[in-house]
Amino acid sequence: MKGKYFYNRNLDFKEKFLSLDFTLIFLILLLGIISFFAIYSTERGNFTHFTENHIYRFFTFFVVFIVISFTDIRFWYKSAYIIYFLTLVLLFGVEFFGVSASGSKRWINLIVFNLQPSELMKVAIIIFLARYYNKIPSHSANQLKFLLQPIFAIIIPVALVITQPDLGTAILIATGGLVVIWLAGLRIKYFFYSFITFVCAIPFIIALLKPYQKIRILTFLNPERDPLGAGYQLIQSKIAIGSGGLWGKGYLNGSQNYLDYLPEKHTDFIFTLYSEEFGFIGSVLLLLIYALIIQRVIAIGRVARNSFAKLYCYGFASAFFIYVVVNMAMVLGLLPIVGAPLPIMSYGGSVMLSMMLGFGIVMSSKIYGKGSSIS
Amino acid sequence: MLRDFKPTENKSKLINRRMFMLTTAKLAIFFVVIARLFYLQISENIKYRSLSERNRLSEWKLPPQRGVIEDFFGNKIASNTRVFQLHMMPENVPNIEILFFRLSKLINFDKRDRIRLLKKIKNRKPWEPIVISDNLTWSEFSKLNIFLHEIEGIEPVVGVARNYPENGSFSHLIGYVSDVSQVDLENSKFLRSIHVPGLKTGKIGLEKSLNNSIVGKPGFQRYEVNAYGKRIKEVKFIEGTAGQNFKITIDSEVQDLATKLLIGKSGSICVMDIYTGDIVAMVSSPTFDANKFVHGISNLEWKKLISDTNKPLINKAIAGVYPPGSTIKPIVALSALENDVISPNLTVQCRGEIELYGHKYHCWKEKGHKFIKLREAIKQSCDIYFYEVAKRLGVNRLAATAKKFGLGEKALDVLNEERLGLVPTTKWKLDNIGKGWVIGETMLAGIGQGFFQSTPIQLCLMMARLSNGGYKVMPRIIHDAYTLEPIIATWRKEFSKKHNEIDSNTEPNSDDFTNNNLQKLYRNPENIKFVLDALYGATNEPMGTSYGSRYIENKYMFAGKTGTSQIRTITQEERELKLKNKDLPYEKRDHALFTAFAPYKQPRYALSVVIEHGGTGSSGAAPIAKKLIKKVIDRHQFRKEQQEDLYQEI
């Protein structure tokens, strides 16, 4: 009975090591290396603390990724709620002990670095919901009593993040969670109804938005309305990308970057800089790397032997996709500038940590999904 | 507890199915992103590339070098010289007060400079250089260079600035340049199109009227700039085109002597080549140092200049208007002869005064000239005789001749300051004053008083047109071979024709003259000859008005007409008191005028000397002319070397 329901606990290290997804590891490392060069380029070829920090973080969290990979998936299953609540506590902590920067309070000072709990929540919410829906049959997912907890599990952190204020991360947390709920079996019509309700609620939401957020949305609709103010970022980003052309201006030759026209070039606009220097070809290749990573995560999810792992992998793959697409769409002028980093590429410790954590659990589910059979 | 899926469970299938749907959607979204990338980077690439270039590059115009003005002999009159400037980069200055303190020890730097600089710093970007001083002396400049390493944020720069002769001999004619003002920009579309910081524009004189061609084309430096507008590096540098150089007809030596002769006096001198029209000298006095305007004249000096009653800023040679006085008598005589109103033998009795309709008209000579004929009347400048001539001639016929000889019209068309003067006619009076002409005014016109107004350059031109045999010569101030050549060719033709005429006694073909732009101003050449002969008498025969200033040597011998232009009506009491000019207060004294041509035997130059409140023409103006004529004649041989000679045989 026991053997039927559980993974084989007794894999030796060699087996564990061999069941690592080396393609995924290779792709993540590749992305990491590309990001080193991109961050280095933001500093116009000077090796400054940005590049240095980024490299340290990447490798530190890469180690975290490997450690998590070798941790039993059941540990993560068991700790799912704890992880979620701890992250939630940190989010509350931000309200009280948070560090402010450029008008918003998002960070907790951990001495070594400033942690952004909202980034961790991106992964925590997926873990939480994957565990929650683990035992719930698909048809039950549409029952109200099974819907309330997930809804609150999403709304509470989202509300906290919005008040920081950080609309971008809040939206990413929410969409990540909603994807898992849908995958778990909630009928599409409820999403449709919610969407209608949301549209109706827009006027009230707008009333609650901060002035700068309103400006961002208006600016998205017409960037030229304020070319030197809020629309500046988007216009300069489009100029940088557009001027890249087919092959790009060449590494370290992005004039928009070099001359400080690019805003937030280390973080949210790293793709702009990359795209200016490597052009259409480079951008499509980068997109391909992301697509392959997502494909690998989905593939791991497909062979997962249990609901938790499957939901988690699919959820994380989808969330990861959303992060990538929202960031790119944003710098390409397809979405408003909301402040969403490009996973792994962007400079930032918390987002790197949360992504490595996310991949670690994916890898863990692969390693510990092996060796047990359905029969 | 974490458990595997049961084989029968369809939850896994549902999740997989939904994930498949999601993956399809993801692919579609990726496609949208790629499409967008394609649109921005491939389709709209050119647009964004140009926008990026525009972002990247910024241009700074550089002031061009002004063209040089040379005199007839190639001496530079308005040139560009090195000046020592001190620039400051505000962003590199650690403490502005300390900098100012140090500067005040090293260079001429006072409170006013301090206020000016602080104001400039406020309005400029910190990386834009600010000119602290643009005209340091060499000692200041070298002192600065010694202490340069101790003072941060300043940079000594060797720049270029306009330079003029310091004695001010060309200040009126050449004018000066100064910073472009708001008014200049409003008035000139050309200036607006080329304006760059640091550009200087001509304010008066030739610098102003030649400005558009002399200023040159600005160059530019293209810099890569960052998002804040700071220059990162120079990408391209295109040097501006220096402005056109000009050569003028003036002889600096004559000009300098003329300036010296006028020191302490208020007036002007014009000297002209009677054939080519070249203006050899044109001086106005008192003058000023044009260099002071280049770096911004101080308030005190400016006030001193504009409050001076002798009006140093006015170019009196072209913008001073005076009644021509007796200098017009040759024209009155010529007009009368040409119109057959009188014959040279007309005899008039001068008793010193005549009465007309109860009004007395006086001759300058109280005792009168007794019975006098035309030649003597010109020679001795008898007013009574010319009252009679004018009465017979009428003002309109006089005006026609005066205009032909250059009065009442702008002599030059290059200087904006030039004034027209006035040749009165009956129509003019009716139109402008609204009253009919009276005979007394005709009489006054006959001695160049009344409404008559003329500029010194017009008087000079009048004498030139008389002395060259009565041809319409046009004054030239800008010298260039292309316009001079045909003029010389025409005169050569004219002289050779005259030569042949004497030989063969054939009538000259008058059509040729008009074709060659040599317009005859006379009807009968004998009349011109008569007037010139009378002028010879005025200078070279006893009783002539300028006899005291004559030269005996043929080389320098000249003939001229004095004039004394009254600026007030002399009252009966004053006449009885026999007040001499020197007894009158300065501003009530008459203007002294003299016009002449030289050498008499082979005339080449005409000149006019006008001394404001200088007394009589014979005492105030003719002696100055005498000194100048010698110089002009002496300089002729050098001038001859510079251009083709008029006479082929000589």
Short mmCIF file of C-alpha atoms in Angstrom, two decimals, chain A residues 5 20 30 52 58 86 106-107 123 129 135 141 174 207 214 237 303-304 310 315 328 340 350 362:
data_model
loop_
_atom_site.label_atom_id
_atom_site.label_comp_id
_atom_site.label_asym_id
_atom_site.label_seq_id
_atom_site.Cartn_x
_atom_site.Cartn_y
_atom_site.Cartn_z
CA TYR A 5 1.38 5.85 -3.12
CA LEU A 20 18.73 15.47 -13.07
CA LEU A 30 23.22 29.54 -20.62
CA GLU A 52 29.84 41.30 -9.75
CA PHE A 58 23.44 33.66 -9.84
CA LEU A 86 6.29 32.30 6.20
CA ARG A 106 9.08 46.38 -0.91
CA TRP A 107 12.15 45.12 0.87
CA VAL A 123 6.58 30.84 -6.15
CA LEU A 129 -2.17 25.96 -4.44
CA LYS A 135 -6.19 15.84 -3.06
CA ALA A 141 -12.69 22.21 -7.62
CA ALA A 174 -2.38 36.75 -9.04
CA ALA A 207 -10.31 55.36 -7.92
CA LYS A 214 -2.91 56.02 -13.37
CA SER A 237 12.90 51.53 -24.94
CA VAL A 303 5.63 12.69 -16.36
CA ALA A 304 4.98 13.69 -12.77
CA LYS A 310 2.18 18.10 -11.88
CA GLY A 315 1.85 26.24 -12.59
CA MET A 328 8.93 41.67 -22.93
CA ALA A 340 8.13 43.19 -13.92
CA SER A 350 14.97 38.17 -4.67
CA VAL A 362 10.66 21.31 -10.43
#
